[in-house]
Amino acid sequence: MGRIQIAPSILSADFAAMGAAVEKLEACGADLIHCDVMDGTFVPKITFGTDMIAAVRKHTKVPLDVHLMIVRPEEKIEEFAKAGADILTVHAEACGENTARALRAIRGCGMRAGIAVSPDTDEKTIFDSISEADMVLIMSVYPGLGGQKMIERTLEKAKSVARFLEKQGMVRDIEMDGGINEENIAKVKASGVNVIVAGNTVFRSSDMAKTIRLLRDGDEK
Ligand code: DX5
Ligand code: ZN
């Protein structure tokens, strides 16, 4: 399993002060900055696009972990690369049989490629394209909103992906996204997840650095 990385989601940040938000995340030790792009079609909410990625890019050196909750994501890959995304994750539900091609295109633009599955999508549907990905994103909430409760059954999906990767002798990051907090973090890690998205838990904290350390290290160092 790769090293544990904490990826706070800026969906929970103050959109009127996003530059300051990412500077604070960097100062508080975030390993990645999770950027939730939503188009109002793949999910009901609209958040932001490449202009926001380009804007926050100027405020931090922390890798930008961009999560595309959009339809036809393969059409936007180059634009997000130009905007400064380091990791670009597309949804299997949006790509369908174009998944492997989309992942290759992401890597072709110099980014790390992620493939995401929503809670009701069988993780086995991505097994034939997983070799083209650097990371698998298991949604532990239904995409489209921050601050939801984790859907516990998705932990089994992470275990299934971890088992498959081990059997194939493949090393990939496994990211979990949604509803993760200090209470359930141990279960998340135990399921083979090593990249942890946390929006609400981090941004509602009175001590963001301490919360990030707790999520990463499990106890207060
Ligand atoms: C939901 C997003 C998640 C969400 C995580 O569609 O993909 O990244 O912002 O936020 P929390 O940690 O608040 O559930
Ligand atoms: Zn996300």
Short mmCIF file of C-alpha atoms and ligand atoms in Angstrom, two decimals:
data_model
loop_
_atom_site.label_atom_id
_atom_site.label_comp_id
_atom_site.label_asym_id
_atom_site.label_seq_id
_atom_site.Cartn_x
_atom_site.Cartn_y
_atom_site.Cartn_z
CA MET A 1 0.00 0.00 0.00
CA GLY A 2 1.41 3.46 -0.91
CA ARG A 3 2.15 6.09 1.72
CA ILE A 4 -0.85 7.66 3.41
CA GLN A 5 -1.74 11.02 1.81
CA ILE A 6 -4.36 13.49 3.00
CA ALA A 7 -6.22 15.38 0.26
CA PRO A 8 -8.48 18.07 1.77
CA SER A 9 -11.34 18.97 -0.59
CA ILE A 10 -11.77 22.68 -1.38
CA LEU A 11 -15.47 22.04 -1.94
CA SER A 12 -15.76 22.88 1.78
CA ALA A 13 -13.59 26.02 1.53
CA ASP A 14 -14.78 29.65 1.34
CA PHE A 15 -15.19 30.14 -2.43
CA ALA A 16 -14.73 33.88 -1.94
CA ALA A 17 -11.22 33.30 -0.57
CA MET A 18 -9.94 30.21 -2.37
CA GLY A 19 -6.35 31.44 -2.74
CA ALA A 20 -6.04 31.89 0.99
CA ALA A 21 -7.71 28.51 1.54
CA VAL A 22 -5.12 26.60 -0.49
CA GLU A 23 -2.25 28.58 1.05
CA LYS A 24 -3.59 27.55 4.46
CA LEU A 25 -3.91 23.90 3.39
CA GLU A 26 -0.27 23.94 2.26
CA ALA A 27 0.83 25.49 5.54
CA CYS A 28 -1.19 22.87 7.45
CA GLY A 29 0.55 19.96 5.72
CA ALA A 30 -1.92 18.79 3.06
CA ASP A 31 -0.29 16.21 0.76
CA LEU A 32 -2.70 16.91 -2.12
CA ILE A 33 -5.46 19.47 -2.70
CA HIS A 34 -8.66 17.79 -3.87
CA CYS A 35 -10.58 19.95 -6.35
CA ASP A 36 -14.19 18.88 -7.03
CA VAL A 37 -15.23 19.95 -10.52
CA MET A 38 -19.00 19.58 -11.02
CA ASP A 39 -20.91 20.47 -14.20
CA GLY A 40 -24.55 20.47 -13.07
CA THR A 41 -25.27 17.53 -15.40
CA PHE A 42 -23.25 14.56 -14.16
CA VAL A 43 -24.23 15.83 -10.69
CA PRO A 44 -26.85 18.54 -9.95
CA LYS A 45 -24.39 21.04 -8.46
CA ILE A 46 -22.09 23.34 -10.48
CA THR A 47 -18.82 24.25 -8.69
CA PHE A 48 -15.91 25.49 -10.84
CA GLY A 49 -13.78 24.66 -13.88
CA THR A 50 -10.31 25.21 -15.31
CA ASP A 51 -10.22 28.92 -14.35
CA MET A 52 -10.39 27.99 -10.65
CA ILE A 53 -7.68 25.35 -11.11
CA ALA A 54 -5.45 27.92 -12.85
CA ALA A 55 -6.19 30.46 -10.10
CA VAL A 56 -5.34 28.18 -7.16
CA ARG A 57 -2.31 26.86 -9.06
CA LYS A 58 -0.70 30.29 -8.50
CA HIS A 59 -1.18 29.99 -4.72
CA THR A 60 0.30 26.59 -3.92
CA LYS A 61 2.93 24.04 -4.91
CA VAL A 62 0.88 21.19 -3.42
CA PRO A 63 -0.22 18.77 -6.18
CA LEU A 64 -3.78 19.45 -7.39
CA ASP A 65 -5.90 16.29 -7.28
CA VAL A 66 -8.72 17.20 -9.68
CA HIS A 67 -11.91 15.12 -9.48
CA LEU A 68 -14.05 15.53 -12.61
CA MET A 69 -17.73 14.99 -11.90
CA ILE A 70 -18.66 15.99 -15.44
CA VAL A 71 -20.07 14.36 -18.56
CA ARG A 72 -17.74 13.71 -21.53
CA PRO A 73 -14.60 14.35 -19.40
CA GLU A 74 -12.38 13.14 -22.26
CA GLU A 75 -13.15 16.47 -24.01
CA LYS A 76 -11.59 18.54 -21.17
CA ILE A 77 -8.38 16.63 -20.39
CA GLU A 78 -5.96 18.96 -22.19
CA GLU A 79 -7.59 22.09 -20.69
CA PHE A 80 -7.13 20.76 -17.16
CA ALA A 81 -3.53 19.86 -17.90
CA LYS A 82 -2.89 23.41 -19.12
CA ALA A 83 -4.66 24.82 -16.02
CA GLY A 84 -2.19 22.97 -13.78
CA ALA A 85 -3.87 19.77 -12.61
CA ASP A 86 -1.38 17.13 -11.40
CA ILE A 87 -3.84 14.26 -10.99
CA LEU A 88 -6.99 14.09 -13.09
CA THR A 89 -9.71 11.63 -12.13
CA VAL A 90 -12.61 10.74 -14.41
CA HIS A 91 -15.71 8.74 -13.54
CA ALA A 92 -16.22 5.30 -15.07
CA GLU A 93 -19.93 6.17 -15.27
CA ALA A 94 -19.10 9.16 -17.50
CA CYS A 95 -16.51 7.41 -19.70
CA GLY A 96 -18.09 4.01 -20.28
CA GLU A 97 -16.16 2.08 -22.94
CA ASN A 98 -13.89 5.13 -23.44
CA THR A 99 -12.37 4.71 -19.97
CA ALA A 100 -9.00 3.23 -21.01
CA ARG A 101 -8.66 5.81 -23.82
CA ALA A 102 -9.42 8.67 -21.41
CA LEU A 103 -6.84 7.40 -18.90
CA ARG A 104 -4.21 7.12 -21.62
CA ALA A 105 -5.03 10.68 -22.75
CA ILE A 106 -4.61 11.98 -19.17
CA ARG A 107 -1.19 10.34 -18.87
CA GLY A 108 -0.36 11.62 -22.37
CA CYS A 109 -0.83 15.16 -21.05
CA GLY A 110 1.69 14.51 -18.27
CA MET A 111 -0.81 14.08 -15.42
CA ARG A 112 -1.40 11.07 -13.17
CA ALA A 113 -4.63 9.35 -14.20
CA GLY A 114 -7.43 8.45 -11.77
CA ILE A 115 -10.55 6.37 -12.35
CA ALA A 116 -13.54 6.86 -10.03
CA VAL A 117 -16.53 4.66 -9.23
CA SER A 118 -19.68 5.94 -7.54
CA PRO A 119 -21.23 3.93 -4.67
CA ASP A 120 -23.66 1.94 -6.85
CA THR A 121 -21.12 1.08 -9.57
CA ASP A 122 -19.50 -2.35 -9.28
CA GLU A 123 -15.74 -1.84 -8.91
CA LYS A 124 -15.13 -4.82 -11.22
CA THR A 125 -16.24 -2.63 -14.15
CA ILE A 126 -12.89 -0.80 -13.98
CA PHE A 127 -10.67 -3.86 -13.60
CA ASP A 128 -10.01 -4.09 -17.33
CA SER A 129 -8.78 -0.47 -17.53
CA ILE A 130 -7.07 -0.22 -14.13
CA SER A 131 -3.62 -0.83 -15.66
CA GLU A 132 -3.97 2.52 -17.49
CA ALA A 133 -4.61 4.33 -14.18
CA ASP A 134 -2.27 5.55 -11.45
CA MET A 135 -5.07 5.78 -8.89
CA VAL A 136 -8.54 4.35 -8.19
CA LEU A 137 -11.07 6.64 -6.49
CA ILE A 138 -13.77 4.88 -4.50
CA MET A 139 -16.65 7.27 -3.78
CA SER A 140 -17.85 6.68 -0.22
CA VAL A 141 -20.74 9.13 -0.75
CA TYR A 142 -22.91 9.85 -3.76
CA PRO A 143 -21.05 12.43 -5.83
CA GLY A 144 -22.24 16.02 -5.74
CA LEU A 145 -22.12 17.22 -2.16
CA GLY A 146 -19.66 17.65 0.73
CA GLY A 147 -20.49 16.91 4.36
CA GLN A 148 -22.40 13.64 3.76
CA LYS A 149 -22.19 10.49 5.94
CA MET A 150 -19.92 7.72 4.68
CA ILE A 151 -21.64 4.76 3.01
CA GLU A 152 -19.93 1.94 4.93
CA ARG A 153 -20.52 -0.76 2.29
CA THR A 154 -18.06 1.10 -0.01
CA LEU A 155 -15.22 -0.08 2.28
CA GLU A 156 -15.76 -3.56 0.81
CA LYS A 157 -15.22 -2.11 -2.68
CA ALA A 158 -11.86 -0.68 -1.62
CA LYS A 159 -10.86 -4.11 -0.23
CA SER A 160 -11.92 -5.74 -3.50
CA VAL A 161 -9.77 -3.30 -5.53
CA ALA A 162 -6.81 -3.81 -3.17
CA ARG A 163 -7.13 -7.60 -3.52
CA PHE A 164 -7.33 -7.38 -7.32
CA LEU A 165 -4.27 -5.11 -7.54
CA GLU A 166 -2.30 -7.43 -5.27
CA LYS A 167 -3.27 -10.49 -7.35
CA GLN A 168 -2.18 -8.65 -10.52
CA GLY A 169 1.06 -7.50 -8.88
CA MET A 170 0.07 -3.89 -9.61
CA VAL A 171 0.87 -1.01 -7.23
CA ARG A 172 -1.64 1.80 -7.48
CA ASP A 173 -2.98 4.49 -5.10
CA ILE A 174 -6.47 3.86 -3.78
CA GLU A 175 -8.31 7.06 -2.87
CA MET A 176 -11.54 7.24 -0.84
CA ASP A 177 -13.74 10.27 -1.07
CA GLY A 178 -16.59 11.39 1.11
CA GLY A 179 -17.67 11.37 4.74
CA ILE A 180 -14.22 10.52 6.17
CA ASN A 181 -13.46 11.73 9.72
CA GLU A 182 -11.43 10.89 12.81
CA GLU A 183 -14.01 8.26 13.85
CA ASN A 184 -13.93 6.16 10.67
CA ILE A 185 -10.40 6.83 9.38
CA ALA A 186 -8.96 3.60 10.85
CA LYS A 187 -11.55 1.49 8.96
CA VAL A 188 -10.78 3.41 5.77
CA LYS A 189 -7.05 2.72 6.03
CA ALA A 190 -7.69 -0.92 6.99
CA SER A 191 -9.60 -1.34 3.70
CA GLY A 192 -6.41 -0.63 1.71
CA VAL A 193 -7.05 3.06 1.03
CA ASN A 194 -3.94 5.28 1.13
CA VAL A 195 -5.22 8.60 -0.28
CA ILE A 196 -7.87 10.18 1.91
CA VAL A 197 -10.16 12.97 0.77
CA ALA A 198 -11.53 15.06 3.63
CA GLY A 199 -13.49 18.25 3.06
CA ASN A 200 -15.81 18.92 5.94
CA THR A 201 -13.61 17.27 8.55
CA VAL A 202 -10.66 19.51 7.70
CA PHE A 203 -12.43 22.80 7.04
CA ARG A 204 -14.65 22.66 10.13
CA SER A 205 -11.60 21.95 12.34
CA SER A 206 -10.32 24.65 14.72
CA ASP A 207 -6.81 23.22 14.17
CA MET A 208 -6.50 22.09 10.52
CA ALA A 209 -2.85 21.04 10.88
CA LYS A 210 -3.69 18.83 13.85
CA THR A 211 -6.68 17.28 12.04
CA ILE A 212 -4.56 16.52 8.97
CA ARG A 213 -1.90 14.93 11.22
CA LEU A 214 -4.57 12.89 13.05
CA LEU A 215 -6.03 11.64 9.78
CA ARG A 216 -2.58 10.79 8.43
CA ASP A 217 -0.84 9.40 11.51
CA GLY A 218 -3.79 8.16 13.50
CA ASP A 219 -2.61 9.76 16.72
CA GLU A 220 -1.29 13.13 17.82
CA LYS A 221 2.48 13.18 17.34
C1 DX5 B 1 -18.38 14.91 -3.26
C2 DX5 B 1 -16.91 15.22 -3.48
C3 DX5 B 1 -16.08 14.98 -2.26
C4 DX5 B 1 -16.52 15.79 -1.07
C5 DX5 B 1 -15.78 15.31 0.16
O1 DX5 B 1 -19.02 14.80 -4.50
O2 DX5 B 1 -16.37 14.41 -4.49
O3 DX5 B 1 -14.71 15.26 -2.55
O4 DX5 B 1 -16.22 17.14 -1.28
O5 DX5 B 1 -16.20 16.11 1.19
P1 DX5 B 1 -16.50 15.54 2.65
O6 DX5 B 1 -15.18 15.09 3.14
O7 DX5 B 1 -17.04 16.76 3.33
O8 DX5 B 1 -17.48 14.44 2.51
ZN ZN B 2 -14.17 14.53 -4.77
#
